[in-house]
Short mmCIF file of C-alpha atoms and ligand atoms in Angstrom, two decimals:
data_model
loop_
_atom_site.label_atom_id
_atom_site.label_comp_id
_atom_site.label_asym_id
_atom_site.label_seq_id
_atom_site.Cartn_x
_atom_site.Cartn_y
_atom_site.Cartn_z
CA UNK U 13 -25.63 -14.91 10.63
CA UNK U 14 -27.06 -11.78 9.12
CA UNK U 15 -30.85 -11.73 9.34
CA UNK U 16 -32.77 -11.85 6.07
CA UNK U 17 -34.48 -8.52 6.63
CA UNK U 18 -31.08 -6.74 6.71
CA UNK U 19 -30.26 -8.23 3.29
CA UNK U 20 -33.66 -7.07 2.00
CA UNK U 21 -33.14 -3.60 3.43
CA UNK U 22 -29.68 -3.38 1.80
CA UNK U 23 -31.26 -4.28 -1.55
CA UNK U 24 -33.98 -1.69 -1.06
CA UNK U 25 -31.33 1.01 -0.50
CA UNK U 26 -28.65 0.05 -3.01
CA UNK U 27 -30.53 -1.99 -5.61
CA UNK U 28 -30.59 -5.74 -6.25
CA UNK U 29 -27.50 -5.72 -8.45
CA UNK U 30 -25.48 -3.87 -5.80
CA UNK U 31 -25.81 -6.61 -3.19
CA UNK U 32 -23.75 -9.79 -3.56
CA UNK U 33 -24.66 -12.88 -1.55
CA UNK U 34 -23.81 -15.87 -3.78
CA UNK U 35 -20.87 -17.78 -2.25
CA UNK U 36 -19.16 -18.16 -5.66
CA UNK U 37 -19.25 -14.37 -6.16
CA UNK U 38 -18.30 -13.64 -2.55
CA UNK U 39 -15.03 -15.57 -3.07
CA UNK U 40 -13.66 -12.50 -4.88
CA UNK U 41 -13.90 -10.67 -1.57
CA UNK U 42 -12.42 -13.32 0.74
CA UNK U 43 -8.99 -11.66 0.85
CA UNK U 44 -6.90 -8.84 -0.55
CA UNK U 45 -3.35 -9.00 -1.94
CA UNK U 46 -2.26 -10.70 1.29
CA UNK U 47 -3.60 -14.11 0.41
CA UNK U 48 -2.37 -16.13 3.39
CA UNK U 49 -5.42 -15.17 5.43
CA UNK U 50 -8.97 -15.46 4.14
CA UNK U 51 -12.43 -14.80 5.47
CA UNK U 52 -15.64 -14.96 3.47
CA UNK U 53 -18.14 -12.12 4.04
CA UNK U 54 -21.86 -12.89 4.11
CA UNK U 55 -22.79 -9.87 2.02
CA UNK U 56 -20.94 -7.37 -0.15
CA UNK U 57 -22.73 -4.15 -0.96
CA UNK U 58 -21.48 -1.78 -3.66
CA UNK U 59 -23.50 1.45 -3.44
CA UNK U 60 -23.67 3.64 -6.53
CA UNK U 61 -23.62 6.96 -4.68
CA UNK U 62 -22.26 8.44 -1.49
CA UNK U 63 -25.87 9.08 -0.42
CA UNK U 64 -26.74 5.39 -0.79
CA UNK U 65 -23.57 4.45 1.09
CA UNK U 66 -24.62 6.70 3.98
CA UNK U 67 -28.04 5.01 4.07
CA UNK U 68 -26.33 1.60 4.10
CA UNK U 69 -24.14 2.61 7.06
CA UNK U 70 -27.17 4.05 8.92
CA UNK U 71 -29.00 0.78 8.45
CA UNK U 72 -26.03 -1.23 9.71
CA UNK U 73 -25.83 1.09 12.73
CA UNK U 74 -29.51 0.63 13.55
CA UNK U 75 -29.12 -3.13 13.22
CA UNK U 76 -25.81 -3.14 15.12
CA UNK U 77 -24.10 -4.97 12.27
CA UNK U 78 -20.30 -4.73 11.88
CA UNK U 79 -18.88 -3.90 8.46
CA UNK U 80 -15.64 -3.51 6.53
CA UNK U 81 -14.80 -0.73 4.07
CA UNK U 82 -13.18 -1.95 0.85
CA UNK U 83 -11.70 -0.17 -2.16
CA UNK U 84 -10.00 -2.21 -4.89
CA UNK U 85 -8.74 -4.94 -2.55
CA UNK U 86 -5.09 -4.44 -3.52
CA UNK U 87 -4.04 -4.05 0.13
CA UNK U 88 -1.16 -6.21 1.28
CA UNK U 89 -1.90 -6.67 4.98
CA UNK U 90 -5.42 -8.11 5.03
CA UNK U 91 -6.94 -4.70 5.89
CA UNK U 92 -10.24 -5.33 4.11
CA UNK U 93 -10.78 -8.91 5.32
CA UNK U 94 -14.32 -9.47 6.61
CA UNK U 95 -13.35 -10.43 10.15
CA UNK U 96 -16.09 -10.49 12.75
CA UNK U 97 -18.07 -8.42 10.28
CA UNK U 98 -20.64 -9.99 7.96
CA UNK U 99 -20.88 -7.03 5.57
CA UNK U 100 -18.29 -5.53 3.21
CA UNK U 101 -19.13 -2.04 1.97
CA UNK U 102 -17.24 -1.41 -1.27
CA UNK U 103 -16.56 2.01 -2.79
CA UNK U 104 -15.64 0.78 -6.26
CA UNK U 105 -18.68 2.46 -7.82
CA UNK U 106 -17.97 5.88 -6.31
CA UNK U 107 -15.82 6.92 -9.24
CA UNK U 108 -16.61 10.58 -9.85
CA UNK U 109 -13.93 13.22 -10.08
CA UNK U 110 -16.17 15.84 -8.51
CA UNK U 111 -14.13 18.98 -9.05
CA UNK U 112 -10.79 20.03 -10.46
CA UNK U 113 -9.69 23.46 -9.30
CA UNK U 114 -6.68 24.24 -11.46
CA UNK U 115 -6.12 27.72 -10.06
CA UNK U 116 -5.84 26.42 -6.50
CA UNK U 117 -4.25 23.14 -7.58
CA UNK U 118 -6.62 20.76 -5.93
CA UNK U 119 -9.14 18.10 -6.87
CA UNK U 120 -12.13 16.69 -5.04
CA UNK U 121 -12.63 13.02 -5.91
CA UNK U 122 -14.86 10.21 -4.72
CA UNK U 123 -13.24 7.39 -2.76
CA UNK U 124 -13.48 4.79 -5.53
CA UNK U 125 -11.50 6.87 -8.02
CA UNK U 126 -8.40 4.94 -9.07
CA UNK U 127 -5.14 6.67 -8.12
CA UNK U 128 -3.83 7.01 -11.69
CA UNK U 129 -7.05 8.58 -12.96
CA UNK U 130 -6.31 11.72 -10.95
CA UNK U 131 -2.98 12.38 -12.65
CA UNK U 132 -4.45 11.40 -16.01
CA UNK U 133 -7.23 13.97 -15.53
CA UNK U 134 -4.80 16.87 -15.05
CA UNK U 135 -1.69 15.88 -16.99
CA UNK U 136 -2.61 18.04 -20.01
CA UNK U 137 -2.55 21.02 -17.69
CA UNK U 138 0.96 20.21 -16.49
CA UNK U 139 -0.19 18.91 -13.09
CA UNK U 140 -0.19 15.56 -11.32
CA UNK U 141 -1.13 13.82 -8.05
CA UNK U 142 2.20 12.89 -6.49
CA UNK U 143 1.66 9.68 -4.43
CA UNK U 144 2.17 6.86 -6.94
CA UNK U 145 1.87 3.38 -5.39
CA UNK U 146 3.06 0.68 -7.78
CA UNK U 147 -0.57 -0.49 -7.75
CA UNK U 148 -1.74 2.92 -8.96
CA UNK U 149 -3.52 1.49 -12.01
CA UNK U 150 -5.94 -0.33 -9.68
CA UNK U 151 -5.91 0.99 -6.11
CA UNK U 152 -8.42 3.62 -5.02
CA UNK U 153 -7.96 6.99 -3.37
CA UNK U 154 -10.06 5.73 -0.41
CA UNK U 155 -7.64 2.81 0.07
CA UNK U 156 -4.66 5.15 -0.30
CA UNK U 157 -6.08 7.44 2.38
CA UNK U 158 -6.76 4.50 4.71
CA UNK U 159 -3.24 3.08 4.29
CA UNK U 160 -1.38 6.40 3.93
CA UNK U 161 0.13 4.88 0.83
CA UNK U 162 3.50 5.77 -0.62
CA UNK U 163 5.22 4.90 -3.87
CA UNK U 164 8.50 5.19 -5.74
CA UNK U 165 8.32 9.01 -5.77
CA UNK U 166 7.58 9.26 -2.04
CA UNK U 167 11.26 9.93 -1.35
CA UNK U 168 11.05 13.48 -2.69
CA UNK U 169 7.33 14.24 -2.66
CA UNK U 170 6.02 12.59 0.50
CA UNK U 171 3.24 10.07 1.15
CA UNK U 172 -0.55 10.37 0.92
CA UNK U 173 -0.89 12.39 4.12
CA UNK U 174 1.21 15.16 2.57
CA UNK U 175 -1.24 15.43 -0.34
CA UNK U 176 -4.68 15.13 1.28
CA UNK U 177 -6.22 18.42 2.35
CA UNK U 178 -9.46 16.98 3.66
CA UNK U 179 -11.84 14.03 3.63
CA UNK U 180 -15.57 13.44 3.86
CA UNK U 181 -16.00 10.64 6.37
CA UNK U 182 -19.12 8.58 7.08
CA UNK U 183 -18.90 7.66 10.75
CA UNK U 184 -20.06 4.18 11.82
CA UNK U 185 -23.32 5.82 12.99
CA UNK U 186 -24.00 7.08 9.49
CA UNK U 187 -23.28 10.69 10.43
CA UNK U 188 -21.25 12.49 7.79
CA UNK U 189 -18.37 14.74 8.84
CA UNK U 190 -15.98 16.86 6.81
CA UNK U 191 -12.42 16.80 8.14
CA UNK U 192 -10.08 19.48 6.81
CA UNK U 193 -11.02 20.87 3.43
CA UNK U 194 -10.07 23.24 0.70
CA UNK U 195 -7.72 25.52 2.62
CA UNK U 196 -4.23 24.55 3.68
CA UNK U 197 -4.41 25.14 7.42
CA UNK U 198 -7.55 24.41 9.39
CA UNK U 199 -7.52 25.54 13.04
CA UNK U 200 -7.84 22.93 15.76
CA UNK U 201 -6.70 19.33 15.78
CA UNK U 202 -5.39 17.83 12.56
CA UNK U 203 -8.25 15.34 12.20
CA UNK U 204 -7.48 14.79 8.52
CA UNK U 205 -3.99 13.68 9.52
CA UNK U 206 -5.57 11.31 12.02
CA UNK U 207 -7.95 9.81 9.49
CA UNK U 208 -5.18 9.25 6.93
CA UNK U 209 -3.65 5.91 7.88
CA UNK U 210 -6.55 4.83 10.13
CA UNK U 211 -6.94 1.69 7.98
CA UNK U 212 -10.69 2.02 7.71
CA UNK U 213 -11.30 1.89 11.46
CA UNK U 214 -12.84 5.40 11.81
CA UNK U 215 -15.55 5.05 9.18
CA UNK U 216 -15.79 5.14 5.39
CA UNK U 217 -14.15 7.93 3.41
CA UNK U 218 -16.48 8.95 0.58
CA UNK U 219 -14.58 11.95 -0.82
CA UNK U 220 -11.09 13.38 -0.57
CA UNK U 221 -9.71 16.80 -1.42
CA UNK U 222 -6.29 16.24 -2.96
CA UNK U 223 -3.38 18.55 -3.54
CA UNK U 224 -2.14 18.67 -7.13
CA UNK U 225 1.44 19.54 -7.91
CA UNK U 226 3.16 20.85 -11.00
CA UNK U 227 4.72 18.08 -13.08
CA UNK U 228 8.49 18.34 -12.99
CA UNK U 229 9.84 20.21 -16.03
CA UNK U 230 12.32 17.43 -16.86
CA UNK U 231 13.56 14.01 -15.77
CA UNK U 232 16.73 12.00 -15.89
CA UNK U 233 16.29 8.32 -15.11
CA UNK U 234 19.41 6.24 -14.51
CA UNK U 235 19.83 2.49 -14.34
CA UNK U 236 22.89 1.29 -12.43
CA UNK U 237 23.91 -2.37 -12.48
CA UNK U 238 25.81 -3.96 -9.58
CA UNK U 239 27.44 -7.32 -8.96
CA UNK U 240 26.21 -7.40 -5.36
CA UNK U 241 23.29 -6.17 -3.29
CA UNK U 242 25.82 -4.74 -0.79
CA UNK U 243 27.31 -2.40 -3.40
CA UNK U 244 23.84 -1.28 -4.53
CA UNK U 245 22.67 -0.50 -0.99
CA UNK U 246 25.93 1.28 -0.10
CA UNK U 247 25.32 3.43 -3.20
CA UNK U 248 21.90 4.43 -1.84
CA UNK U 249 23.51 5.81 1.33
CA UNK U 250 26.26 7.42 -0.79
CA UNK U 251 23.76 9.31 -2.98
CA UNK U 252 21.80 10.67 -0.02
CA UNK U 253 24.98 11.51 1.92
CA UNK U 254 26.16 13.56 -1.08
CA UNK U 255 23.11 15.79 -0.64
CA UNK U 256 21.29 14.62 -3.78
CA UNK U 257 17.56 14.02 -3.27
CA UNK U 258 16.37 11.88 -6.17
CA UNK U 259 12.65 11.82 -6.95
CA UNK U 260 12.89 8.02 -6.73
CA UNK U 261 15.56 5.53 -5.72
CA UNK U 262 14.45 1.93 -6.21
CA UNK U 263 16.26 -1.38 -5.96
CA UNK U 264 15.61 -4.83 -7.44
CA UNK U 265 17.73 -7.89 -6.64
CA UNK U 266 18.61 -10.81 -8.91
CA UNK U 267 15.52 -12.90 -8.33
CA UNK U 268 13.26 -9.96 -9.17
CA UNK U 269 15.39 -8.92 -12.16
CA UNK U 270 14.97 -12.42 -13.59
CA UNK U 271 11.18 -12.33 -13.13
CA UNK U 272 10.81 -8.82 -14.53
CA UNK U 273 13.05 -9.58 -17.51
CA UNK U 274 11.08 -12.72 -18.32
CA UNK U 275 7.84 -10.71 -18.21
CA UNK U 276 8.79 -7.42 -19.88
CA UNK U 277 12.06 -8.00 -21.81
CA UNK U 278 13.38 -4.58 -20.88
CA UNK U 279 16.99 -5.74 -21.25
CA UNK U 280 17.95 -6.05 -17.57
CA UNK U 281 21.14 -8.12 -17.12
CA UNK U 282 19.89 -11.28 -15.43
CA UNK U 283 23.34 -12.13 -14.06
CA UNK U 284 23.53 -8.87 -12.04
CA UNK U 285 23.29 -9.01 -8.24
CA UNK U 286 21.10 -5.90 -8.12
CA UNK U 287 20.01 -2.85 -10.10
CA UNK U 288 19.16 0.64 -8.90
CA UNK U 289 16.72 2.93 -10.68
CA UNK U 290 17.53 6.53 -9.81
CA UNK U 291 15.22 9.25 -11.06
CA UNK U 292 16.17 12.92 -10.81
CA UNK U 293 13.66 15.62 -11.67
CA UNK U 294 13.39 19.40 -11.71
CA UNK U 295 14.52 22.15 -14.04
CA UNK U 296 16.31 20.73 -17.07
CA UNK U 297 19.31 23.02 -16.59
CA UNK U 298 20.35 21.49 -13.26
CA UNK U 299 19.80 17.83 -14.10
CA UNK U 300 22.84 16.92 -16.19
CA UNK U 301 25.44 17.76 -13.50
CA UNK U 302 23.34 15.92 -10.89
CA UNK U 303 23.06 12.87 -13.14
CA UNK U 304 26.83 12.88 -13.62
CA UNK U 305 27.32 13.12 -9.85
CA UNK U 306 24.99 10.15 -9.27
CA UNK U 307 26.73 8.12 -11.99
CA UNK U 308 30.11 8.83 -10.34
CA UNK U 309 28.80 7.72 -6.95
CA UNK U 310 27.48 4.50 -8.54
CA UNK U 311 30.85 3.81 -10.18
CA UNK U 312 32.67 4.59 -6.94
CA UNK U 313 30.59 1.75 -5.44
CA UNK U 314 31.66 -0.64 -8.21
CA UNK U 315 28.64 -0.29 -10.53
CA UNK U 316 29.54 -2.28 -13.62
CA UNK U 317 27.30 -0.18 -15.86
CA UNK U 318 25.34 3.05 -15.56
CA UNK U 319 22.97 4.19 -18.30
CA UNK U 320 20.42 6.98 -18.70
CA UNK U 321 17.00 6.46 -20.28
CA UNK U 322 17.32 8.01 -23.75
CA UNK U 323 13.76 9.19 -24.11
CA UNK U 324 10.31 9.11 -22.54
CA UNK U 325 9.52 5.71 -24.10
CA UNK U 326 12.56 4.11 -22.48
CA UNK U 327 11.82 5.81 -19.16
CA UNK U 328 8.20 4.58 -19.27
CA UNK U 329 9.37 1.02 -20.05
CA UNK U 330 11.74 1.10 -17.09
CA UNK U 331 9.00 2.25 -14.72
CA UNK U 332 6.54 -0.24 -16.14
CA UNK U 333 9.00 -3.02 -15.31
CA UNK U 334 9.52 -1.72 -11.78
CA UNK U 335 5.87 -1.03 -11.03
CA UNK U 336 4.75 -4.42 -12.29
CA UNK U 337 7.54 -6.32 -10.56
CA UNK U 338 5.16 -7.88 -8.01
CA UNK U 339 2.99 -9.24 -10.81
CA UNK U 340 6.02 -10.59 -12.66
CA UNK U 341 6.94 -12.61 -9.57
CA UNK U 342 3.81 -14.69 -10.23
CA UNK U 343 5.91 -16.50 -12.86
CA UNK U 344 8.26 -17.85 -10.21
CA UNK U 345 5.91 -19.55 -7.77
CA UNK U 346 2.19 -20.26 -7.31
CA UNK U 347 2.05 -17.78 -4.40
CA UNK U 348 4.07 -15.03 -2.85
CA UNK U 349 3.85 -12.95 0.29
CA UNK U 350 5.06 -9.34 0.13
CA UNK U 351 6.56 -8.18 3.38
CA UNK U 352 6.82 -4.49 4.26
CA UNK U 353 9.31 -3.21 6.80
CA UNK U 354 11.50 -0.18 7.33
CA UNK U 355 15.08 0.26 8.46
CA UNK U 356 17.29 3.34 8.60
CA UNK U 357 18.83 3.66 5.12
CA UNK U 358 22.31 2.97 6.46
CA UNK U 359 21.07 -0.40 7.76
CA UNK U 360 19.93 -1.68 4.35
CA UNK U 361 23.01 -3.92 3.89
CA UNK U 362 22.42 -5.43 7.38
CA UNK U 363 18.74 -6.20 6.81
CA UNK U 364 19.37 -7.66 3.37
CA UNK U 365 22.06 -9.95 4.83
CA UNK U 366 19.56 -11.03 7.50
CA UNK U 367 16.92 -11.71 4.85
CA UNK U 368 19.32 -13.97 2.93
CA UNK U 369 20.15 -15.82 6.15
CA UNK U 370 16.48 -16.17 7.12
CA UNK U 371 15.58 -17.40 3.62
CA UNK U 372 18.29 -20.06 3.77
CA UNK U 373 17.32 -21.19 7.26
CA UNK U 374 13.65 -21.61 6.28
CA UNK U 375 14.52 -22.98 2.82
CA UNK U 376 12.48 -20.26 1.11
CA UNK U 377 13.27 -18.17 -1.96
CA UNK U 378 13.05 -14.45 -1.15
CA UNK U 379 13.38 -11.66 -3.71
CA UNK U 380 13.71 -7.95 -2.91
CA UNK U 381 12.21 -5.00 -4.77
CA UNK U 382 11.80 -1.83 -2.79
CA UNK U 383 11.88 1.91 -2.22
CA UNK U 384 15.54 1.91 -1.19
CA UNK U 385 15.75 5.68 -0.72
CA UNK U 386 13.23 5.46 2.15
CA UNK U 387 14.75 2.33 3.70
CA UNK U 388 11.35 0.73 2.95
CA UNK U 389 12.00 -2.92 2.15
CA UNK U 390 9.65 -5.37 0.41
CA UNK U 391 11.01 -8.91 0.67
CA UNK U 392 8.85 -11.13 -1.51
CA UNK U 393 8.66 -14.65 -0.11
CA UNK U 394 7.78 -17.30 -2.69
CA UNK U 395 5.73 -20.34 -1.70
CA UNK U 396 3.00 -22.76 -2.65
CA UNK U 397 -0.12 -22.43 -0.52
CA UNK U 398 -1.00 -26.10 -1.05
CA UNK U 399 1.97 -27.01 1.15
CA UNK U 400 1.01 -26.25 4.75
CA UNK U 401 4.58 -26.58 5.97
CA UNK U 402 5.77 -23.99 3.46
CA UNK U 403 3.04 -21.58 4.55
CA UNK U 404 4.08 -22.01 8.17
CA UNK U 405 7.69 -21.29 7.22
CA UNK U 406 6.60 -18.16 5.28
CA UNK U 407 4.81 -16.82 8.36
CA UNK U 408 7.77 -17.55 10.63
CA UNK U 409 10.29 -16.08 8.20
CA UNK U 410 8.14 -12.96 7.75
CA UNK U 411 7.91 -12.51 11.49
CA UNK U 412 11.70 -12.84 11.88
CA UNK U 413 12.31 -10.28 9.12
CA UNK U 414 10.08 -7.76 10.88
CA UNK U 415 11.74 -8.46 14.24
CA UNK U 416 15.09 -7.82 12.56
CA UNK U 417 13.79 -4.49 11.16
CA UNK U 418 12.79 -3.37 14.65
CA UNK U 419 16.09 -4.55 16.14
CA UNK U 420 17.90 -2.40 13.55
CA UNK U 421 15.93 0.68 14.63
CA UNK U 422 13.16 0.44 12.04
CA UNK U 423 9.45 -0.37 11.92
CA UNK U 424 7.12 -3.24 11.02
CA UNK U 425 5.41 -1.41 8.18
CA UNK U 426 6.42 1.34 5.79
CA UNK U 427 3.26 1.69 3.71
CA UNK U 428 1.13 -1.47 3.59
CA UNK U 429 -0.42 -1.00 7.03
CA UNK U 430 -0.92 -3.37 9.95
CA UNK U 431 -4.21 -4.93 8.85
CA UNK U 432 -4.49 -8.43 10.27
CA UNK U 433 -1.02 -9.44 9.21
CA UNK U 434 1.02 -7.46 11.69
CA UNK U 435 -1.20 -7.23 14.77
CA UNK U 436 1.14 -9.57 16.63
CA UNK U 437 4.14 -7.37 15.79
CA UNK U 438 2.64 -4.13 17.19
CA UNK U 439 3.97 -4.81 20.73
CA UNK U 440 7.49 -4.86 19.26
CA UNK U 441 7.12 -1.13 18.69
CA UNK U 442 4.50 0.00 21.18
CA UNK U 443 4.00 -0.45 24.93
CA UNK U 444 0.63 -1.69 26.27
CA UNK U 445 -0.10 1.93 27.27
CA UNK U 446 0.63 3.18 23.74
CA UNK U 447 -1.74 0.58 22.32
CA UNK U 448 -4.42 1.47 24.85
CA UNK U 449 -4.24 5.15 23.92
CA UNK U 450 -4.55 4.24 20.23
CA UNK U 451 -7.54 2.02 20.82
CA UNK U 452 -9.15 4.74 23.00
CA UNK U 453 -8.70 7.11 20.08
CA UNK U 454 -10.35 4.62 17.74
CA UNK U 455 -13.35 4.47 20.09
CA UNK U 456 -13.87 8.24 19.73
CA UNK U 457 -14.83 7.57 16.13
CA UNK U 458 -16.26 4.08 16.58
CA UNK U 459 -17.29 3.44 20.21
CA UNK U 460 -18.89 0.06 19.41
CA UNK U 461 -15.92 -1.11 17.29
CA UNK U 462 -18.19 -2.05 14.43
CA UNK U 463 -16.13 -0.55 11.62
CA UNK U 464 -13.37 -2.89 10.43
CA UNK U 465 -13.07 -4.91 13.66
CA UNK U 466 -10.07 -7.11 14.32
CA UNK U 467 -7.56 -4.85 12.57
CA UNK U 468 -4.41 -2.98 13.69
CA UNK U 469 -4.56 -4.16 17.31
CA UNK U 470 -6.52 -6.73 19.31
CA UNK U 471 -9.74 -5.35 20.72
CA UNK U 472 -10.17 -6.96 24.14
CA UNK U 473 -13.31 -5.90 25.93
CA UNK U 474 -14.87 -4.62 22.72
CA UNK U 475 -18.44 -5.39 21.71
CA UNK U 476 -17.00 -7.65 19.07
CA UNK U 477 -15.21 -10.86 19.92
CA UNK U 478 -12.18 -11.00 17.73
CA UNK U 479 -11.57 -14.26 15.94
CA UNK U 480 -8.69 -15.22 13.69
CA UNK U 481 -9.28 -15.30 9.96
CA UNK U 482 -8.91 -18.60 8.19
CA UNK U 483 -5.17 -19.06 7.72
CA UNK U 484 -3.74 -21.57 5.31
CA UNK U 485 -2.21 -23.15 8.41
CA UNK U 486 -2.53 -22.67 12.13
CA UNK U 487 0.25 -20.42 13.41
C1 FAD R 11 1.17 -5.00 -7.06
C2 FAD R 11 0.97 -4.12 -5.85
C3 FAD R 11 1.83 -3.05 -5.66
C4 FAD R 11 1.67 -2.22 -4.55
N1 FAD R 11 2.50 -1.13 -4.40
C5 FAD R 11 2.33 -0.30 -3.36
C6 FAD R 11 3.18 0.84 -3.20
O1 FAD R 11 4.08 1.11 -3.99
N2 FAD R 11 2.95 1.64 -2.13
C7 FAD R 11 1.95 1.39 -1.23
O2 FAD R 11 1.80 2.15 -0.28
N3 FAD R 11 1.14 0.31 -1.37
C8 FAD R 11 1.29 -0.52 -2.40
N4 FAD R 11 0.46 -1.61 -2.54
C9 FAD R 11 -0.61 -1.87 -1.54
C10 FAD R 11 -2.01 -1.30 -1.89
O3 FAD R 11 -2.15 -1.11 -3.27
C11 FAD R 11 -2.28 0.01 -1.14
O4 FAD R 11 -2.33 -0.22 0.24
C12 FAD R 11 -3.58 0.72 -1.58
O5 FAD R 11 -3.68 1.98 -0.98
C13 FAD R 11 -4.84 -0.08 -1.25
O6 FAD R 11 -5.92 0.53 -1.95
P1 FAD R 11 -7.25 -0.30 -2.25
O7 FAD R 11 -8.21 0.60 -2.90
O8 FAD R 11 -6.93 -1.54 -2.98
O9 FAD R 11 -7.71 -0.62 -0.75
P2 FAD R 11 -8.23 -2.00 -0.13
O10 FAD R 11 -7.19 -3.05 -0.29
O11 FAD R 11 -9.58 -2.28 -0.64
O12 FAD R 11 -8.33 -1.59 1.39
C14 FAD R 11 -7.18 -1.26 2.12
C15 FAD R 11 -7.59 -0.72 3.49
O13 FAD R 11 -8.25 0.51 3.33
C16 FAD R 11 -9.57 0.46 3.88
N5 FAD R 11 -10.39 1.26 2.97
C17 FAD R 11 -10.51 1.11 1.63
N6 FAD R 11 -11.31 2.06 1.16
C18 FAD R 11 -11.69 2.83 2.19
C19 FAD R 11 -12.53 3.97 2.33
N7 FAD R 11 -13.14 4.54 1.28
N8 FAD R 11 -12.69 4.50 3.57
C20 FAD R 11 -12.08 3.95 4.64
N9 FAD R 11 -11.30 2.86 4.57
C21 FAD R 11 -11.10 2.33 3.36
C22 FAD R 11 -9.90 -1.01 3.96
O14 FAD R 11 -10.82 -1.27 5.01
C23 FAD R 11 -8.55 -1.62 4.25
O15 FAD R 11 -8.26 -1.54 5.62
C24 FAD R 11 0.62 -2.48 -3.62
C25 FAD R 11 -0.23 -3.57 -3.82
C26 FAD R 11 -0.05 -4.38 -4.92
C27 FAD R 11 -1.00 -5.54 -5.11
#
C-alpha cells in the first residue's frame, strides 16, 4: 500500500487534477487492449510537463516505489499493466510537437504525441512519418518507441526503430539521458536501438527525434478477392518472389471481411475466403506496369476479382476498413484477444491451416487480419469473458498458435511486444543464458527493477516479487 505522504507529494508536484486515486476512475487503467489480464493501480499520475514527470520519477526513486509508464493504453500484450507497481505514470499530457526541421527532415516530439499527428503536421510539406500502426489515431510515439511498433507500410519502410534517431529517457533514478540525437550516426553503442523495443523497462521516454520521409509521389492500391485463404497466402509469396516490394500487403479472411463490411459497407464480398490489399507506391510512371504484374500474379493464383482504387477517396475508404478491422470485430463477440506471431512468409498457408485446426479443437471462432507481406499474423480469437471455460480455451489456443509459429521457424511476437502475455513463451525462443543476459542488460538501466516490473521475462531474485495479474481464469 502506497503511503499517504507519497500521494501528497505527487499532488504537490503534478497538481491535484493530475493524480487519480478514485477506484472508479482507476478502472480505466486496469488493463490495455489485452483485456484478459487486469490489475488495478493505486495511483495514476499524468504530469503536464517533462519537468514534472522527472520530479515524479525522482520522488518514486527516493521512496523506492515501483511504477509503470503508460501512453494511450492501446498495447495488446499487457505492457502497461500495473503489476507489482502501485503507480502508473502516464504521458498522455506530453503532447507538444517541439520542433519540425523540414530541411533535415526530422521532428522532435513529446512522448504523448499521437502517431498520426506527426504525419498530419508535415503532410502539407509533402512529408510523413512512416510507421503507421493501425491504432495510429490513438497510440502515442512513446508507446510506439517502447513496442518498436510496425504497421501496414512496415513491409517497405521498416518499423519504428528505423525511424527514431534519438530519445530523451528518464531513468528510474530520475536522471535524464539523451540517447542518439539529431545526426544519423552517433559513435559508440547504439543505445537508441536498445531503448526502442524495451517495453518501458529502461525508464520513461519523454521526447523522441523522428525521421520524416518524403510522401510517395503516387499510389496504386489493389484489392484482390480469393475463394480460399490458401490462394491468397500463396499470392503473397508469389508477389515477393517476383521481386515486387509493395508498400503494404495485407490480408483479411472471411470472418473479418464480414465484420468490416457490416461496420463500414465498403463493398467487400462477404462470401469470399480472403481478400488481399496490395499497395504500390513510388513515381507514377513506374506504377502501372507493376500494378499489372501484381494483378497477373493474383489471377495466376485464382483470384476471382482484382480491382484498383479509382481515386484517393476509395483508397482512404479501403484503408479505413483495414485499419479499423479490430474495432469492427467487436460486433461479433463481447470480447476478443488479438494474437501476434510471425512465420516465414512461405509458411503462411501452414500456420493458417494450424489456426483453423486449433480453433476447431477448442471450439473457438478465430478470424485473421494481418500484415501478410511480413509474415506477421494476427489471429483474433472471439470469446465472452463471462464464461471462464471459454477464457481458458482462448489462453490455451493462443499458446498453441504461438508454439506453432516457433515450430515453423517464426517468433512469438511481431510487433505487439511480450508484455505479460507472452512471458511464458520466451523460453520457446531463448535459452536460460539468453534470458539472463537480457535481464542483466535491463539492470544496467534499472538495477532495482522498479520500472515496469513483471514484464518481458520473470525477474527471479529481483527486489520486486513478481505476482500474476488478475486473470479472468486461473491458467
Ligand atoms: C486496434 C488496434 C490496432 C493496433 N495495430 C497495431 C499495428 O498495426 N502495429 C503495431 O505495432 N501495434 C498495433 N497495435 C498495438 C498498440 O497500438 C501499439 O503497441 C502502440 O505502440 C502502443 O502505444 P500506446 O501509446 O497505446 O502504449 P501503451 O499501451 O500505453 O504502452 C505500451 C508499452 O509501452 C510502454 N510505454 C508507453 N509509453 C512509454 C514511454 N513514454 N516511455 C517508456 N515506455 C512507454 C508501456 O509501459 C507499455 O509497456 C494496435 C492496437 C490496437 C488496439
